[in-house]
mmCIF file of C-alpha atoms in Angstrom:
data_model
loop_
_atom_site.group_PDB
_atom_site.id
_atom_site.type_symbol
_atom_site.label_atom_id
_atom_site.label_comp_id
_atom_site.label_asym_id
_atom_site.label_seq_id
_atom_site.Cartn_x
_atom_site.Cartn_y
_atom_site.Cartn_z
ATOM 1 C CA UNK N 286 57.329 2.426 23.383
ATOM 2 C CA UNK N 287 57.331 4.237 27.215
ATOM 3 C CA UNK N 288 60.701 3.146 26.889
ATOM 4 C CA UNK N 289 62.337 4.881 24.682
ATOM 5 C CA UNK N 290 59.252 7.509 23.307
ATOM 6 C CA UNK N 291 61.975 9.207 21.078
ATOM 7 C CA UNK N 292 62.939 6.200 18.807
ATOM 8 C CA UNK N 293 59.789 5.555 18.296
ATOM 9 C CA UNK N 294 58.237 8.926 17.204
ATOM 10 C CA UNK N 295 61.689 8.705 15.129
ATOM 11 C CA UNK N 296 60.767 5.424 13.483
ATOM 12 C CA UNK N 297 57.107 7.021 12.611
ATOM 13 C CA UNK N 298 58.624 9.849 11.170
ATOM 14 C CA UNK N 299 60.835 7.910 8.785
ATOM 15 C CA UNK N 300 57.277 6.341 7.354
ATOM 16 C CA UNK N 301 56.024 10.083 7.059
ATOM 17 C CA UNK N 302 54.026 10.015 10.403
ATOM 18 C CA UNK N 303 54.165 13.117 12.631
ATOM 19 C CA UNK N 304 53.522 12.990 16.164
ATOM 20 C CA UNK N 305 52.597 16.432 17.677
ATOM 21 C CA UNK N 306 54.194 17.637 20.915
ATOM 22 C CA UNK N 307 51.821 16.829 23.674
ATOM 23 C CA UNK N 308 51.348 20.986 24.583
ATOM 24 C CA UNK N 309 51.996 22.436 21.258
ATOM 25 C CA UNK N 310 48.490 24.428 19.888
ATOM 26 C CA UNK N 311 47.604 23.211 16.496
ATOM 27 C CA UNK N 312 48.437 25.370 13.608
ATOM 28 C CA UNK N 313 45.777 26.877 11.887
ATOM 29 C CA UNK N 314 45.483 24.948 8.448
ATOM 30 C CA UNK N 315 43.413 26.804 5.935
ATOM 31 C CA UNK N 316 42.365 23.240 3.972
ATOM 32 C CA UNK N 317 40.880 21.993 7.344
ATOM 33 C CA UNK N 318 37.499 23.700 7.849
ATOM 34 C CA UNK N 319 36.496 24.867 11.471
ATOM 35 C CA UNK N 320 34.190 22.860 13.361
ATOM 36 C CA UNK N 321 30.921 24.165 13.293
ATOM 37 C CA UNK N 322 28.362 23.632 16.727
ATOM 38 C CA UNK N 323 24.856 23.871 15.949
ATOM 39 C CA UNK N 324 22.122 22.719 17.415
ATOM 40 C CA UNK N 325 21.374 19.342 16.769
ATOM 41 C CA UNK N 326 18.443 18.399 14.552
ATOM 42 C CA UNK N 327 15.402 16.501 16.288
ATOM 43 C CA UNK N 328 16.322 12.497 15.718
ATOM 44 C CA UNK N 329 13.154 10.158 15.389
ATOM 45 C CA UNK N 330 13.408 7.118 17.981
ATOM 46 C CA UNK N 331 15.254 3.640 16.734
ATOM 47 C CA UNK N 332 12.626 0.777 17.110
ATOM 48 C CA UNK N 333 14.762 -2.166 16.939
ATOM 49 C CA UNK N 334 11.986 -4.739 17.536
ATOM 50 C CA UNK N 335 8.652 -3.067 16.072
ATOM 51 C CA UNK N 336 5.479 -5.072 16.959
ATOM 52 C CA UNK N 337 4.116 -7.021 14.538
ATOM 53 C CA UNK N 338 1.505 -5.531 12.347
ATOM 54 C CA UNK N 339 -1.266 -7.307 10.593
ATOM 55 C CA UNK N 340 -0.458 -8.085 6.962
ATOM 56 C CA UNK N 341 -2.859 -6.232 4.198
ATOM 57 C CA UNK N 342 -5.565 -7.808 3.037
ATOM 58 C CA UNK N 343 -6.330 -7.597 -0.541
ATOM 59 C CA UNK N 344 -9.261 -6.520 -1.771
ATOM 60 C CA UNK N 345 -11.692 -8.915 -3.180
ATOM 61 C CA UNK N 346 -11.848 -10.029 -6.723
ATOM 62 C CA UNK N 347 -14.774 -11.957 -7.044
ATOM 63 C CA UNK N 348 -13.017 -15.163 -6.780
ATOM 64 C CA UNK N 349 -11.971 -16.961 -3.871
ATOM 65 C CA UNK N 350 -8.678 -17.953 -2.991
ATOM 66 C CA UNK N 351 -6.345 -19.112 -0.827
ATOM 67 C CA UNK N 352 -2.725 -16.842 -0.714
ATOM 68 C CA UNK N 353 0.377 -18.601 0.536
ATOM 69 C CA UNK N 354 3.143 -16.780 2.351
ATOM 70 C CA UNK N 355 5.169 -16.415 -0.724
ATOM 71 C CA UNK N 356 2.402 -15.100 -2.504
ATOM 72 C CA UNK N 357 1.560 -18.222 -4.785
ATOM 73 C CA UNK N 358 -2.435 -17.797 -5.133
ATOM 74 C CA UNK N 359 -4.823 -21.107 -5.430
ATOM 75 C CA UNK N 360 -8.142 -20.131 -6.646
ATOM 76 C CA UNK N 361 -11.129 -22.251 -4.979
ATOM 77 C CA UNK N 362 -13.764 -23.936 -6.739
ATOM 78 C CA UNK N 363 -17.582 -23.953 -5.060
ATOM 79 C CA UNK N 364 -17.700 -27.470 -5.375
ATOM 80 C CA UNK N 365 -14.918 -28.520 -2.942
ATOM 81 C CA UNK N 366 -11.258 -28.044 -2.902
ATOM 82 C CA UNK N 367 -9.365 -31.026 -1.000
ATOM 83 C CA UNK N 368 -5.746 -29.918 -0.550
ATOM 84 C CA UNK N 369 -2.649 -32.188 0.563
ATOM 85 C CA UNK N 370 0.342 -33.952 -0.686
ATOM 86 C CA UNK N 371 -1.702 -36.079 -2.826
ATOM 87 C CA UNK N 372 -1.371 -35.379 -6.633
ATOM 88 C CA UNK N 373 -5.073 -35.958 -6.565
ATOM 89 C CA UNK N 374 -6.060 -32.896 -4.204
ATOM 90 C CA UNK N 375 -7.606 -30.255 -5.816
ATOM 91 C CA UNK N 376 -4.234 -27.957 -4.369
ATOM 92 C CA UNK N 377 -1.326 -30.478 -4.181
ATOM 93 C CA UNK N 378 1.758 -29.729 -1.956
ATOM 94 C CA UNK N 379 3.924 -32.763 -2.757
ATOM 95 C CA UNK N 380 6.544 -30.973 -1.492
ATOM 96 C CA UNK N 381 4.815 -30.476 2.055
ATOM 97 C CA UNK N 382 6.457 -33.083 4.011
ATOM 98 C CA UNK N 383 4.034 -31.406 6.861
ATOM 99 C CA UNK N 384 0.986 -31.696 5.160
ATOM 100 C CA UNK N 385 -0.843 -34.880 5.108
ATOM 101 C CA UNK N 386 -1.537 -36.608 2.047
ATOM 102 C CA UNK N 387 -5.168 -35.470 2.596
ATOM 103 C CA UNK N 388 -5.230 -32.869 4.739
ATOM 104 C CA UNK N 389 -8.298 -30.884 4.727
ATOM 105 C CA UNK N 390 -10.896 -29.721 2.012
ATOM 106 C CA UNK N 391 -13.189 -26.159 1.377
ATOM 107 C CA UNK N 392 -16.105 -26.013 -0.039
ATOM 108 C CA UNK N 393 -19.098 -23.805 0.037
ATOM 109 C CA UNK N 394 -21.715 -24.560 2.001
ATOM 110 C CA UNK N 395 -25.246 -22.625 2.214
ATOM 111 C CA UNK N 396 -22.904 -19.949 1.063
ATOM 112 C CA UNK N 397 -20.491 -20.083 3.612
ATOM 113 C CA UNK N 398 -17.147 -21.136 2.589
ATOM 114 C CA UNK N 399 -16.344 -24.474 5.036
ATOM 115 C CA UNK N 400 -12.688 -25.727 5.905
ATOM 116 C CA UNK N 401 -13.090 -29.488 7.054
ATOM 117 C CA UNK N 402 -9.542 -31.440 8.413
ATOM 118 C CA UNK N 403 -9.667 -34.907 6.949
ATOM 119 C CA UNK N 404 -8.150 -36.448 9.818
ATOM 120 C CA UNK N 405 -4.301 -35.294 9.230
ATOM 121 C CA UNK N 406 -2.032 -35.527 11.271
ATOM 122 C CA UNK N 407 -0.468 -32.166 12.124
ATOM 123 C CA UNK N 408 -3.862 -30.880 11.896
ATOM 124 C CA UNK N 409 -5.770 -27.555 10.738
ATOM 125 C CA UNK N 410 -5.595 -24.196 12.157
ATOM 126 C CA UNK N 411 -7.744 -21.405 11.465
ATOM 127 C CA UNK N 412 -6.346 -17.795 13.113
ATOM 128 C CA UNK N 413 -4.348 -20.064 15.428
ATOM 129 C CA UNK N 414 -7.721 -22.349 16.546
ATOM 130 C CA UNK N 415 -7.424 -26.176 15.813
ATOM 131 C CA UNK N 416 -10.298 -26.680 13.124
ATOM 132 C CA UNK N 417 -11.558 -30.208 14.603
ATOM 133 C CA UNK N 418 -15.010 -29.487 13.297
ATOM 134 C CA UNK N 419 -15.980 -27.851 10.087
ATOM 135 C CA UNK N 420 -15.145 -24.258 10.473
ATOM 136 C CA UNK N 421 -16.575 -21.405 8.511
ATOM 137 C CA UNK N 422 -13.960 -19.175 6.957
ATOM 138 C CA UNK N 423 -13.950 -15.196 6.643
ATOM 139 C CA UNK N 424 -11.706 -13.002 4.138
ATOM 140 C CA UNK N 425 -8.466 -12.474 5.532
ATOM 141 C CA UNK N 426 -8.592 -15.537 7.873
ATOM 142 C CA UNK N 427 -5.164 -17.591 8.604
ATOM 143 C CA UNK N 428 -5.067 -20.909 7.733
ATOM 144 C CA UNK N 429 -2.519 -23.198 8.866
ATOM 145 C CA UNK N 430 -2.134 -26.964 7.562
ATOM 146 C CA UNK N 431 1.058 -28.541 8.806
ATOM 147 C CA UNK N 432 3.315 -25.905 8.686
ATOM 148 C CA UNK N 433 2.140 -24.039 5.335
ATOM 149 C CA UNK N 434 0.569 -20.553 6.220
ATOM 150 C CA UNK N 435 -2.467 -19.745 3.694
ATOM 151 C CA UNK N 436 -4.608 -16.475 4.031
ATOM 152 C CA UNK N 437 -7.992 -17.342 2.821
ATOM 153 C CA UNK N 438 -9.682 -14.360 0.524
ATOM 154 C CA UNK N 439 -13.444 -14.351 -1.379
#
């Protein structure tokens, strides 16, 4: 192409391609609208990494519950709620290779609701403690049992 420039910008105009000189001024072309320079509107910042902000909590309904990540709810009975792999847990995960076949249990207890592990093996987390005793639970509290994420709300 440095070569032999005029071939080429001969070749390009045989396929309808038109190569201005390098000094000629451009013709004014009605159909082409002149550039307009304003000033520039004011651009809000890109966050491309925003810190992480606290999921809602729902408001309360009366009965308690625990909320998975996806959003499946398990309401909890006052007279103990076992949960694990176990088809015999109150809230079976059988598809929880993480959770233990009985993991942990919640009850209410002198009107606190109680989370208890039952000796699993990936344990029990409450707002990213290890629950190795019973541990009282608040609305909007994390659980964690294996590696299922429940929010607990009464």
């Amino acid at each position: 192409m440095r070569r032999n420039p005029d071939q080429v910008k001969d070749q390009l105009a045989k396929v309808g391609v038109s190569i201005p000189e390098p000094n000629a001024q451009p013709a004014d072309d009605p159909a082409v609208p002149a550039p307009s320079f304003s000033k520039p509107e004011t651009l809000a910042p890109i966050v491309l990494d925003p810190a992480p902000t606290a999921a809602p909590v729902a408001a309360p309904t009366g009965t308690p519950r625990l909320v998975r990540s996806d959003g499946v709810e398990f309401a909890l009975s006052p007279d103990g709620n076992t949960i694990g792999r176990d088809f015999g847990c109150t809230i079976a995960w059988a598809d929880q290779s993480s959770v233990s076949r009985r993991h942990a249990e919640i009850a209410l207890e002198n009107g606190a609701w109680i989370v208890k592990d039952l000796g699993s093996t990936n344990g029990t987390f409450v707002n990213g403690a290890k629950a190795d005793t019973p541990t009282r639970l608040k609305p909007g509290d994390t659980l964690v049992l294996g590696q299922v994420t429940v929010r607990f709300e009464a």
